[in-house]
């Protein structure tokens, strides 16, 4: 009898201990990370309204914003493909390859700044980049405005979306409307979010162990906050330079923005949200397998301190970062008019 | 008093006459044309089910069906742009220009055959063309199947969509699923459809006059039925050869399919449904303005028998062929696996 009591007590203490350990992991995680909300955050100086949001969505899917009329925001940031294009580096005007891997648009509003090097302070500023980049949409602000002004339905929508503007169809307002739409492209409800919201069973055992490793081994030093990344700039290759294929010597990252020597090969830590959906990885897009990417980080950032089992578990945890993908009704775009410029393919 | 009675009687007879004329026009139109239904027609040997339809929609938007992973059916047949790409001729793999203007996917299920030259008997056969054409998606059936089989979610969906198949993921079944989806891309409710359904006010005066001209001048000889076209093959240039720019001498049309001398420069009469949304016009895509296109047809097919006012009215009628565009929820596409082939850009 006494034996049975001792056994039961032992079991109880063990389970309590595990439960407390689980509880501590969750508390720690809740201090480091935040779940993705289901609603878009308020934007600085860019109030969301239903009409602006709708316009922004149309513009996001509008190939006539590119010189060729073949490329829209959604071409490289495909909302059906985790907000990316599954290319090493994006392909744009004239089938040219861009210099870096397309970051996901999903949850991008929570990043401290945009692009791998953070050169755009927000999504509004970001949107203006690809529109004009010769290897992307290859357009000019004046031509974007000329195209939109030639389409009566767009003129009416801009008037309603920017009611205080004298001349509402401007390049700035194109970017503002797109920002309002992009801010709604959120993926709440990932297993990890449900875990952060207090459900210990939302992660399976390996995922929870992966989370623990993620926090104890140092991953969360750079990949933290709501986006598990996107909050700061860090050298790629803290302890060991990655292969030259993965970190091409010609791309100095944030150095090009700040011109500060210590910013050589420094990049914004990318969000790990939906990372299982968005291969290939790194700014070079040279690593296709998620486990391989974790291995690269282990050697480059942590000096190879993760064993194979630990890499597996962290990979399992990363898969738990896949949230509910946004429901998007494909916008019906207005017809061109006789004044609309012709597509330019060359 | 007698004068007043005579006046009233005269007015009454006049209005009756107009009403009867209107009534006759409607009756005649109802004999020549049919409204677009709101539901997809049954397909021969390809039963629609909810799961097949859903799979077909995913495949329609799936860029991984192309060699590059950059081009989907929707790239050239954009459901937000009247089912076309607004290009003279489509641009495909490696930024190559295709030989002909992309016909709209909307209501295409009602065409007697597919492509400008009718070389595909139905949408299933059609879908296989662009997937393999080197200037379009540049893929191979084996690689399409390899890609889809590497994605577990697709394998499961094909099993459910083709429950009787031993090996459900086949190139044929890709085309079958796409056909089922495309058959739902209909645009009912155009003003002209409401007119055909008995509402005389659905067309304004010029549109109704345009309709009368359309029927009396000969347009409806080729452009009739549900799609105002798509039902037969006719020479482009019955009475007068169009400019060589508009009808390039190198494209002999249906002759290439039948090898019959009388089929030189013969093409399937394209549907005029949603024609206002789908410039540029003709198989060459060389005419951007709808009125200009009517003028070209007047000279090429009718020997210039339309005066300027008549061209205006027919153009007004054509604008009344724009229907309600399909509501499409953008599909969330499944993640690739480590077995998924890499995109091929070259």
XYZ file of C-alpha atoms in Angstrom:
692
model
C 0.000 0.000 0.000
C 2.725 2.403 1.101
C 4.560 1.470 -2.098
C 1.527 2.295 -4.179
C 1.156 5.644 -2.460
C 4.820 6.393 -2.970
C 4.515 5.451 -6.646
C 1.421 7.591 -7.141
C 3.073 10.499 -5.365
C 6.178 10.055 -7.488
C 4.134 10.078 -10.683
C 2.223 13.098 -9.513
C 5.415 15.004 -8.732
C 6.911 14.011 -12.095
C 3.849 15.147 -14.024
C 3.717 18.336 -12.000
C 7.353 18.915 -12.826
C 6.708 18.386 -16.543
C 3.660 20.588 -16.388
C 5.650 23.280 -14.609
C 8.418 22.946 -17.199
C 5.816 23.295 -19.937
C 4.335 26.234 -18.156
C 7.719 27.914 -17.875
C 8.453 27.344 -21.569
C 5.141 28.904 -22.465
C 5.691 31.873 -20.127
C 9.142 32.415 -21.569
C 7.827 32.160 -25.104
C 5.066 34.627 -24.299
C 7.697 37.098 -23.126
C 9.745 36.773 -26.326
C 7.097 36.366 -29.030
C 3.604 37.679 -29.764
C 0.801 36.056 -31.745
C -0.276 37.459 -35.098
C -3.472 39.465 -34.610
C -6.488 38.844 -36.807
C -6.855 42.518 -37.706
C -4.515 44.880 -39.475
C -2.692 47.338 -37.215
C -3.221 51.063 -37.618
C -0.724 52.647 -39.982
C 1.103 55.859 -39.342
C -0.375 58.711 -41.396
C -2.325 56.318 -43.563
C -5.802 55.653 -42.285
C -7.522 52.565 -43.633
C -10.969 52.976 -45.130
C -13.021 50.403 -46.991
C -12.623 52.198 -50.295
C -8.869 52.708 -49.882
C -8.443 49.077 -48.940
C -10.405 47.944 -51.976
C -8.387 50.225 -54.231
C -5.183 48.948 -52.678
C -6.195 45.391 -53.423
C -6.935 46.228 -57.038
C -3.559 47.923 -57.377
C -1.823 44.984 -55.719
C -3.154 42.718 -58.483
C -2.854 45.325 -61.262
C -0.344 44.333 -63.956
C -0.827 47.706 -65.650
C 1.337 49.193 -62.903
C 4.312 47.575 -64.659
C 5.749 48.857 -67.922
C 4.883 45.578 -69.625
C 1.429 45.117 -68.059
C 2.659 41.630 -67.214
C 3.842 42.031 -63.627
C 1.858 42.954 -60.541
C 2.835 43.031 -56.860
C 1.220 39.610 -56.654
C 3.565 38.194 -59.303
C 6.482 38.037 -56.859
C 4.465 38.217 -53.635
C 1.800 35.663 -54.528
C -0.860 35.524 -51.825
C -1.579 31.922 -52.819
C 2.052 30.906 -52.332
C 2.861 32.217 -48.877
C 3.389 35.701 -50.256
C 6.439 34.781 -52.332
C 7.373 33.483 -55.798
C 9.333 30.306 -55.047
C 12.294 31.653 -57.048
C 15.902 32.019 -55.915
C 15.677 35.645 -56.842
C 12.686 37.266 -58.478
C 12.271 37.457 -62.227
C 11.075 40.738 -63.650
C 10.908 42.857 -66.780
C 12.472 41.153 -69.768
C 12.905 37.951 -67.731
C 15.738 39.628 -65.824
C 16.685 38.117 -62.499
C 16.672 40.427 -59.532
C 19.467 40.508 -56.994
C 17.682 39.018 -53.968
C 15.051 36.538 -52.875
C 11.556 38.047 -52.563
C 10.553 38.429 -48.893
C 6.994 37.451 -48.056
C 4.339 40.130 -48.019
C 2.426 38.200 -45.350
C 2.675 39.914 -41.957
C 5.296 42.227 -43.471
C 3.542 45.177 -41.858
C 5.068 44.076 -38.538
C 8.652 44.379 -39.804
C 10.576 47.358 -38.488
C 11.486 48.262 -42.064
C 11.221 46.650 -45.514
C 13.613 44.906 -47.920
C 16.451 42.621 -46.815
C 18.531 45.680 -46.005
C 15.725 47.719 -44.460
C 16.141 50.533 -46.953
C 12.408 51.310 -46.991
C 10.968 52.512 -43.715
C 7.504 51.054 -44.337
C 5.311 49.270 -46.857
C 4.361 52.526 -48.522
C 7.971 53.307 -49.275
C 8.644 49.686 -50.181
C 5.884 49.564 -52.791
C 7.577 52.294 -54.791
C 10.744 50.246 -55.207
C 9.697 47.312 -57.417
C 7.405 49.570 -59.443
C 10.449 51.484 -60.632
C 13.249 48.922 -60.509
C 14.404 48.162 -64.043
C 14.729 44.447 -63.246
C 11.266 44.318 -61.707
C 8.254 46.288 -62.963
C 10.434 48.809 -64.795
C 7.935 51.633 -64.667
C 8.164 55.373 -64.013
C 6.004 57.240 -61.524
C 4.691 59.539 -64.291
C 3.682 56.591 -66.441
C 1.965 54.841 -63.523
C -0.054 58.005 -62.943
C -0.735 58.458 -66.662
C -2.015 54.887 -66.901
C -4.269 55.191 -63.866
C -5.613 58.591 -64.929
C -6.538 57.111 -68.293
C -8.890 54.648 -66.596
C -12.051 56.444 -65.416
C -12.943 53.872 -62.786
C -9.563 54.296 -61.102
C -9.881 58.088 -61.129
C -13.228 57.762 -59.337
C -11.818 55.298 -56.808
C -8.809 57.480 -56.002
C -11.160 60.431 -55.454
C -13.151 58.422 -52.944
C -10.090 56.887 -51.298
C -8.325 60.265 -50.930
C -11.256 62.661 -50.595
C -9.163 65.563 -49.313
C -6.646 65.465 -52.144
C -6.915 67.992 -54.955
C -5.134 65.632 -57.307
C -5.785 62.207 -55.814
C -4.156 60.036 -58.492
C -0.510 60.296 -57.481
C 2.361 57.841 -57.179
C 2.390 58.435 -53.424
C -1.276 57.550 -53.152
C -0.742 54.394 -55.197
C 1.789 53.323 -52.578
C -0.488 54.398 -49.715
C -3.421 52.351 -50.986
C -1.185 49.332 -51.531
C 0.196 49.681 -48.008
C -3.318 49.680 -46.544
C -4.099 46.485 -48.418
C -0.835 44.766 -47.596
C -1.330 45.507 -43.915
C -4.358 43.205 -44.030
C -2.367 40.254 -45.362
C -1.960 38.526 -42.020
C -1.793 34.858 -41.095
C -3.106 34.400 -37.566
C -3.913 31.042 -36.057
C -0.625 29.173 -36.538
C -0.131 26.309 -34.058
C 2.501 28.497 -32.387
C 0.018 31.364 -32.051
C -2.506 29.089 -30.410
C 0.275 27.966 -28.088
C 1.170 31.551 -27.245
C -2.495 32.145 -26.557
C -2.370 29.516 -23.831
C -3.042 26.161 -25.467
C -0.089 23.897 -24.542
C -1.326 21.164 -26.902
C -1.160 23.376 -29.961
C 2.472 22.264 -30.365
C 3.458 18.607 -30.448
C 6.401 17.329 -28.394
C 9.129 17.891 -31.009
C 7.774 21.314 -31.813
C 7.811 22.293 -28.159
C 11.310 20.944 -27.748
C 12.247 22.832 -30.900
C 10.807 25.998 -29.376
C 12.889 25.455 -26.227
C 16.035 25.015 -28.299
C 15.078 28.036 -30.404
C 15.024 30.126 -27.224
C 18.002 28.598 -25.409
C 20.446 28.198 -28.284
C 20.227 31.794 -29.378
C 17.920 31.744 -32.439
C 15.431 33.998 -30.695
C 18.101 36.623 -30.097
C 17.472 37.736 -33.681
C 14.181 36.020 -34.491
C 11.793 37.315 -31.875
C 8.702 39.463 -31.520
C 5.504 39.059 -33.479
C 7.260 38.032 -36.696
C 10.094 35.954 -35.210
C 12.361 38.330 -37.066
C 11.926 41.568 -38.935
C 12.829 43.628 -35.877
C 16.534 44.248 -36.272
C 19.716 43.930 -38.325
C 22.323 41.258 -37.757
C 25.446 40.027 -39.481
C 24.903 36.914 -41.588
C 27.866 34.852 -40.445
C 28.438 35.838 -36.816
C 30.750 32.935 -36.055
C 31.522 31.511 -39.469
C 31.139 32.962 -42.943
C 28.520 31.015 -44.921
C 29.499 29.497 -48.279
C 30.084 32.111 -50.925
C 27.162 30.678 -52.878
C 24.785 31.309 -49.982
C 26.312 34.679 -49.077
C 27.631 36.053 -52.359
C 30.550 38.398 -51.748
C 29.056 41.100 -53.964
C 25.998 41.708 -51.794
C 27.110 43.683 -48.759
C 23.591 44.042 -47.392
C 22.922 46.930 -45.066
C 26.348 48.424 -45.719
C 24.922 49.826 -48.948
C 22.277 51.672 -46.936
C 24.361 52.941 -44.022
C 27.888 52.940 -45.464
C 29.110 51.826 -42.057
C 31.888 49.201 -42.185
C 30.317 47.074 -39.473
C 27.222 46.704 -41.630
C 28.996 44.556 -44.215
C 26.931 41.378 -44.709
C 24.399 42.665 -42.237
C 20.752 41.965 -43.100
C 17.397 42.366 -41.490
C 16.607 39.100 -39.739
C 13.786 37.827 -41.931
C 10.472 36.825 -40.419
C 10.158 33.084 -39.865
C 6.375 33.259 -40.079
C 5.131 30.764 -42.717
C 8.732 29.858 -43.395
C 7.785 26.308 -44.426
C 5.816 27.808 -47.327
C 8.516 30.098 -48.625
C 11.578 28.286 -49.945
C 14.186 28.948 -51.132
C 15.877 30.618 -48.176
C 18.245 33.479 -47.395
C 18.672 36.673 -49.381
C 20.431 34.665 -52.080
C 17.676 32.048 -52.250
C 20.311 29.345 -52.545
C 19.012 26.916 -49.901
C 15.811 25.060 -50.786
C 15.337 22.803 -47.795
C 14.192 24.188 -44.460
C 16.277 21.775 -42.419
C 19.333 22.715 -44.484
C 18.616 26.361 -43.766
C 18.524 25.668 -40.024
C 21.826 23.828 -40.412
C 23.346 26.824 -42.202
C 22.220 29.075 -39.369
C 23.635 26.670 -36.830
C 27.063 26.919 -38.382
C 27.036 30.558 -39.451
C 25.415 32.102 -36.394
C 25.894 29.592 -33.577
C 29.240 27.964 -34.386
C 27.743 24.529 -35.029
C 26.392 23.993 -31.582
C 23.234 22.177 -32.779
C 23.314 18.424 -33.228
C 21.240 16.661 -35.851
C 18.369 15.936 -33.488
C 18.263 19.550 -32.400
C 18.174 20.730 -35.994
C 15.237 18.383 -36.583
C 13.355 19.751 -33.613
C 13.915 23.372 -34.509
C 12.749 22.574 -38.039
C 9.613 20.980 -36.577
C 9.021 24.125 -34.554
C 9.387 26.310 -37.638
C 6.674 24.322 -39.417
C 4.361 25.291 -36.538
C 4.705 28.911 -37.671
C 2.418 28.373 -40.658
C -0.751 30.363 -40.083
C -4.110 30.627 -41.804
C -3.480 32.077 -45.215
C -5.505 35.162 -46.181
C -8.804 34.816 -48.005
C -8.628 37.068 -51.020
C -11.334 37.624 -53.570
C -9.629 38.252 -56.879
C -10.365 41.856 -57.842
C -12.114 42.698 -61.088
C -9.957 45.379 -62.668
C -11.428 48.250 -64.676
C -11.157 48.439 -68.439
C -8.515 50.535 -70.112
C -9.538 53.501 -72.223
C -8.258 54.757 -75.546
C -5.952 57.060 -73.559
C -4.295 54.186 -71.718
C -0.644 53.813 -72.736
C 0.263 50.596 -74.512
C 2.321 47.957 -72.729
C 6.076 48.319 -73.248
C 7.869 45.009 -73.512
C 11.344 46.236 -74.413
C -62.638 67.717 -80.888
C -62.345 65.484 -83.972
C -58.875 66.900 -84.482
C -57.868 65.964 -80.948
C -59.191 62.452 -81.422
C -57.332 62.102 -84.722
C -54.116 63.368 -83.035
C -54.457 60.965 -80.127
C -55.197 58.125 -82.498
C -52.153 59.036 -84.593
C -49.887 59.124 -81.548
C -51.267 55.836 -80.346
C -50.654 54.181 -83.741
C -47.121 55.636 -83.867
C -46.221 54.344 -80.406
C -47.758 50.985 -81.217
C -45.649 50.866 -84.348
C -42.477 51.674 -82.411
C -43.380 49.134 -79.771
C -44.031 46.540 -82.443
C -40.710 47.363 -84.104
C -38.992 46.972 -80.762
C -40.809 43.771 -80.198
C -39.746 42.435 -83.580
C -36.123 43.362 -82.983
C -36.200 41.512 -79.674
C -37.878 38.475 -81.215
C -35.326 38.410 -84.004
C -32.476 38.776 -81.545
C -33.870 35.982 -79.413
C -33.834 33.721 -82.462
C -30.188 34.502 -83.269
C -28.571 34.847 -79.826
C -28.906 33.230 -76.415
C -28.167 34.692 -72.983
C -25.208 33.437 -70.943
C -26.517 31.069 -68.263
C -25.512 31.520 -64.662
C -24.390 27.909 -64.279
C -21.701 25.941 -66.058
C -22.956 23.545 -68.722
C -22.355 19.821 -68.364
C -19.137 18.699 -70.020
C -18.801 15.647 -72.207
C -17.041 12.820 -70.346
C -15.916 15.161 -67.577
C -18.344 15.367 -64.711
C -17.988 18.341 -62.407
C -17.669 17.670 -58.691
C -16.892 20.141 -55.938
C -13.461 18.649 -55.332
C -12.551 18.513 -59.032
C -13.689 22.092 -59.469
C -11.620 23.231 -56.514
C -8.573 21.357 -57.820
C -9.118 22.851 -61.257
C -9.142 26.333 -59.780
C -5.909 25.694 -57.925
C -4.281 24.393 -61.105
C -5.575 27.377 -63.074
C -3.667 29.684 -60.718
C -0.691 27.337 -60.250
C 2.564 28.798 -61.615
C 4.350 25.532 -60.837
C 2.654 24.095 -63.915
C 5.105 26.147 -65.980
C 8.780 25.271 -66.331
C 9.735 28.562 -64.688
C 7.066 28.536 -61.943
C 6.319 32.051 -63.129
C 3.389 31.515 -65.485
C -0.059 30.155 -64.727
C -3.176 29.906 -66.905
C -4.272 33.102 -65.191
C -1.157 34.962 -66.389
C -2.515 35.248 -69.936
C -6.178 34.605 -69.151
C -6.499 36.917 -66.170
C -9.936 36.563 -64.577
C -9.616 40.140 -63.292
C -8.995 41.499 -66.788
C -11.827 40.030 -68.830
C -9.992 36.730 -69.110
C -7.128 38.126 -71.198
C -3.705 39.771 -70.802
C -4.102 43.081 -72.656
C -1.109 42.211 -74.853
C -0.931 42.156 -78.648
C 0.249 38.602 -78.404
C 0.977 36.803 -75.170
C 4.372 36.852 -73.509
C 5.663 33.570 -72.152
C 8.766 31.689 -71.082
C 11.910 33.760 -71.412
C 9.795 36.834 -72.269
C 9.130 35.342 -75.704
C 6.158 36.693 -77.601
C 3.627 34.178 -78.776
C 2.178 34.195 -82.271
C -1.409 35.256 -81.511
C -3.566 37.352 -79.219
C -4.856 35.463 -76.158
C -8.574 34.693 -76.506
C -10.648 35.214 -73.380
C -11.285 32.268 -71.089
C -14.619 33.776 -70.059
C -17.541 31.850 -71.585
C -15.004 29.943 -73.702
C -16.786 26.710 -72.815
C -19.491 27.718 -75.291
C -17.092 27.898 -78.247
C -17.375 25.050 -80.729
C -13.608 24.517 -80.433
C -10.643 26.348 -78.900
C -7.784 28.534 -80.189
C -8.141 31.006 -83.055
C -7.862 28.142 -85.506
C -10.032 25.695 -83.562
C -7.259 23.139 -83.311
C -8.364 21.971 -79.855
C -11.790 20.397 -79.705
C -12.514 21.496 -76.149
C -11.074 23.222 -73.097
C -9.466 20.019 -71.882
C -7.478 19.691 -75.083
C -6.793 23.425 -75.114
C -5.278 23.443 -71.637
C -2.544 21.081 -72.753
C -1.341 23.466 -75.434
C 0.067 26.440 -73.486
C 1.461 24.109 -70.809
C 3.790 22.619 -73.413
C 4.315 25.462 -75.878
C 7.930 26.605 -75.703
C 6.886 30.257 -76.005
C 4.292 29.910 -73.260
C 4.689 27.717 -70.164
C 7.394 25.593 -71.785
C 6.751 22.514 -69.690
C 6.618 18.793 -70.423
C 3.761 16.498 -69.362
C 6.177 14.294 -67.380
C 7.537 17.269 -65.488
C 4.057 18.608 -64.720
C 3.177 15.207 -63.263
C 6.487 14.963 -61.399
C 5.901 18.382 -59.851
C 2.344 17.605 -58.789
C 3.262 14.179 -57.436
C 5.946 15.793 -55.298
C 3.312 17.853 -53.484
C 1.359 15.649 -51.059
C -1.681 17.917 -50.929
C -2.089 17.716 -54.695
C -1.767 13.924 -54.665
C -4.589 13.744 -52.120
C -6.759 16.153 -54.110
C -6.282 14.260 -57.375
C -7.265 11.049 -55.583
C -10.479 12.626 -54.406
C -11.173 14.345 -57.727
C -10.579 11.166 -59.756
C -11.608 8.443 -57.299
C -11.791 5.705 -59.915
C -8.322 6.281 -61.327
C -5.507 3.968 -60.285
C -2.978 6.679 -60.999
C -4.956 9.890 -60.626
C -2.146 12.423 -61.083
C -1.858 12.488 -64.866
C -1.442 15.192 -67.473
C -4.897 14.322 -68.820
C -6.453 14.797 -65.399
C -4.701 18.139 -64.970
C -6.437 19.261 -68.151
C -9.758 17.734 -67.069
C -9.748 19.560 -63.744
C -8.820 22.820 -65.420
C -11.638 22.356 -67.931
C -14.172 21.861 -65.138
C -13.017 25.089 -63.531
C -12.880 27.096 -66.744
C -16.429 26.016 -67.582
C -17.569 27.993 -64.526
C -15.982 31.230 -65.719
C -19.166 32.726 -67.114
C -20.377 36.301 -67.299
C -24.167 36.349 -67.226
C -26.220 39.481 -66.741
C -24.881 41.717 -69.517
C -27.357 44.407 -70.615
C -27.815 42.406 -73.804
C -28.629 39.274 -71.811
C -31.257 41.138 -69.826
C -32.637 42.370 -73.147
C -32.736 38.823 -74.528
C -34.546 37.801 -71.359
C -37.332 40.212 -72.224
C -36.392 43.594 -70.788
C -36.531 46.081 -73.710
C -35.027 48.847 -71.540
C -31.861 46.905 -70.832
C -30.408 48.413 -74.010
C -30.399 52.161 -74.648
C -31.485 53.575 -77.980
C -28.074 53.510 -79.704
C -27.397 50.030 -78.410
C -30.700 48.785 -79.758
C -30.078 50.477 -83.083
C -26.608 48.930 -83.027
C -28.168 45.530 -82.437
C -30.485 46.047 -85.410
C -27.551 46.983 -87.623
C -25.569 44.054 -86.239
C -28.320 41.732 -87.419
C -29.207 43.405 -90.710
C -25.750 44.291 -92.009
C -24.380 40.789 -91.677
C -22.309 40.828 -88.467
C -24.521 38.193 -86.909
C -23.896 35.829 -89.800
C -20.629 34.937 -88.086
C -21.164 36.360 -84.601
C -24.257 34.623 -83.354
C -25.367 32.141 -80.721
C -24.641 32.352 -77.039
C -21.151 33.801 -77.508
C -21.843 36.049 -80.523
C -19.088 34.077 -82.199
C -17.132 30.978 -81.411
C -19.458 28.785 -83.434
C -17.807 28.604 -86.840
C -14.852 29.423 -89.093
C -14.812 32.273 -91.539
C -12.295 33.978 -93.795
C -10.847 37.177 -92.332
C -11.159 39.439 -95.366
C -14.270 38.247 -97.187
C -14.529 41.300 -99.380
C -11.233 43.063 -98.839
C -7.934 41.861 -97.423
C -7.163 43.664 -94.150
C -3.860 45.549 -93.811
C -0.895 43.212 -93.659
C -0.213 44.476 -90.144
C -3.638 43.368 -88.964
C -3.623 40.119 -90.938
C 0.056 39.135 -91.186
C 0.702 37.073 -94.298
C 2.574 34.428 -92.340
C -0.398 33.330 -90.257
C -2.663 31.259 -92.484
C -5.073 30.411 -89.662
C -7.163 27.307 -90.041
C -5.256 26.252 -93.167
C -2.556 24.941 -90.841
C -5.112 22.676 -89.177
C -7.009 21.418 -92.226
C -4.494 21.929 -95.054
C -7.419 22.902 -97.267
C -6.655 25.804 -99.620
C -9.955 27.545 -98.905
C -8.980 27.734 -95.237
C -6.203 30.238 -95.865
C -6.764 33.198 -93.515
C -9.776 31.469 -92.064
C -10.258 31.846 -88.309
C -12.828 30.950 -85.724
C -15.099 33.974 -85.333
C -14.118 35.106 -81.833
C -16.740 35.626 -79.176
C -17.781 39.250 -78.783
C -18.803 38.697 -75.172
C -17.010 41.238 -72.922
C -15.275 42.564 -76.021
C -15.009 46.056 -74.512
C -12.775 44.586 -71.789
C -10.412 42.709 -74.052
C -8.365 44.929 -76.345
C -6.323 44.640 -78.436
C -8.353 42.951 -81.158
C -7.992 40.299 -83.857
C -5.624 37.328 -83.820
C -2.751 39.722 -84.394
C -3.787 42.039 -81.560
C -2.933 45.018 -83.730
C -6.095 47.080 -83.222
C -6.525 48.654 -79.796
C -9.728 50.602 -80.184
C -13.084 48.851 -80.345
C -14.567 51.307 -82.818
C -11.520 50.869 -85.059
C -12.036 47.111 -84.891
C -15.648 47.510 -86.036
C -14.394 49.715 -88.868
C -11.891 47.038 -89.903
C -14.656 44.468 -89.971
C -16.840 46.812 -91.981
C -14.222 47.061 -94.695
C -12.835 43.511 -94.569
C -16.060 41.593 -94.219
C -18.808 43.890 -95.422
C -17.130 45.947 -98.152
C -17.393 49.224 -96.280
C -21.132 49.360 -96.145
C -21.252 50.917 -92.642
C -21.219 54.685 -92.291
C -19.645 56.399 -89.329
C -22.904 56.642 -87.385
C -23.563 52.957 -87.904
C -20.086 52.043 -86.706
C -20.783 54.111 -83.571
C -24.027 52.311 -82.912
C -22.601 48.848 -83.408
C -19.774 49.794 -81.058
C -22.355 50.932 -78.494
C -24.110 47.595 -78.854
C -20.848 45.701 -78.316
C -20.306 47.532 -75.020
C -23.656 46.093 -73.901
C -22.083 42.636 -74.104
C -20.098 43.152 -70.905
C -21.468 40.797 -68.271
C -20.948 40.306 -64.572
C -17.372 39.188 -64.104
C -16.805 35.992 -62.108
C -16.219 36.128 -58.374
C -13.087 34.140 -57.685
C -11.529 33.493 -54.325
C -7.806 33.305 -54.845
C -6.760 29.714 -54.113
C -4.197 28.940 -51.441
C -1.715 26.632 -53.130
C -0.025 23.783 -51.276
C 3.615 23.896 -50.266
C 6.291 22.238 -52.340
C 8.250 19.350 -50.883
C 11.917 18.489 -51.062
C 11.067 16.313 -54.067
C 9.580 19.206 -56.030
C 11.703 20.045 -59.079
C 13.329 23.460 -59.084
C 12.060 26.174 -61.413
C 13.808 26.251 -64.792
C 14.316 29.739 -66.113
C 16.438 28.988 -69.162
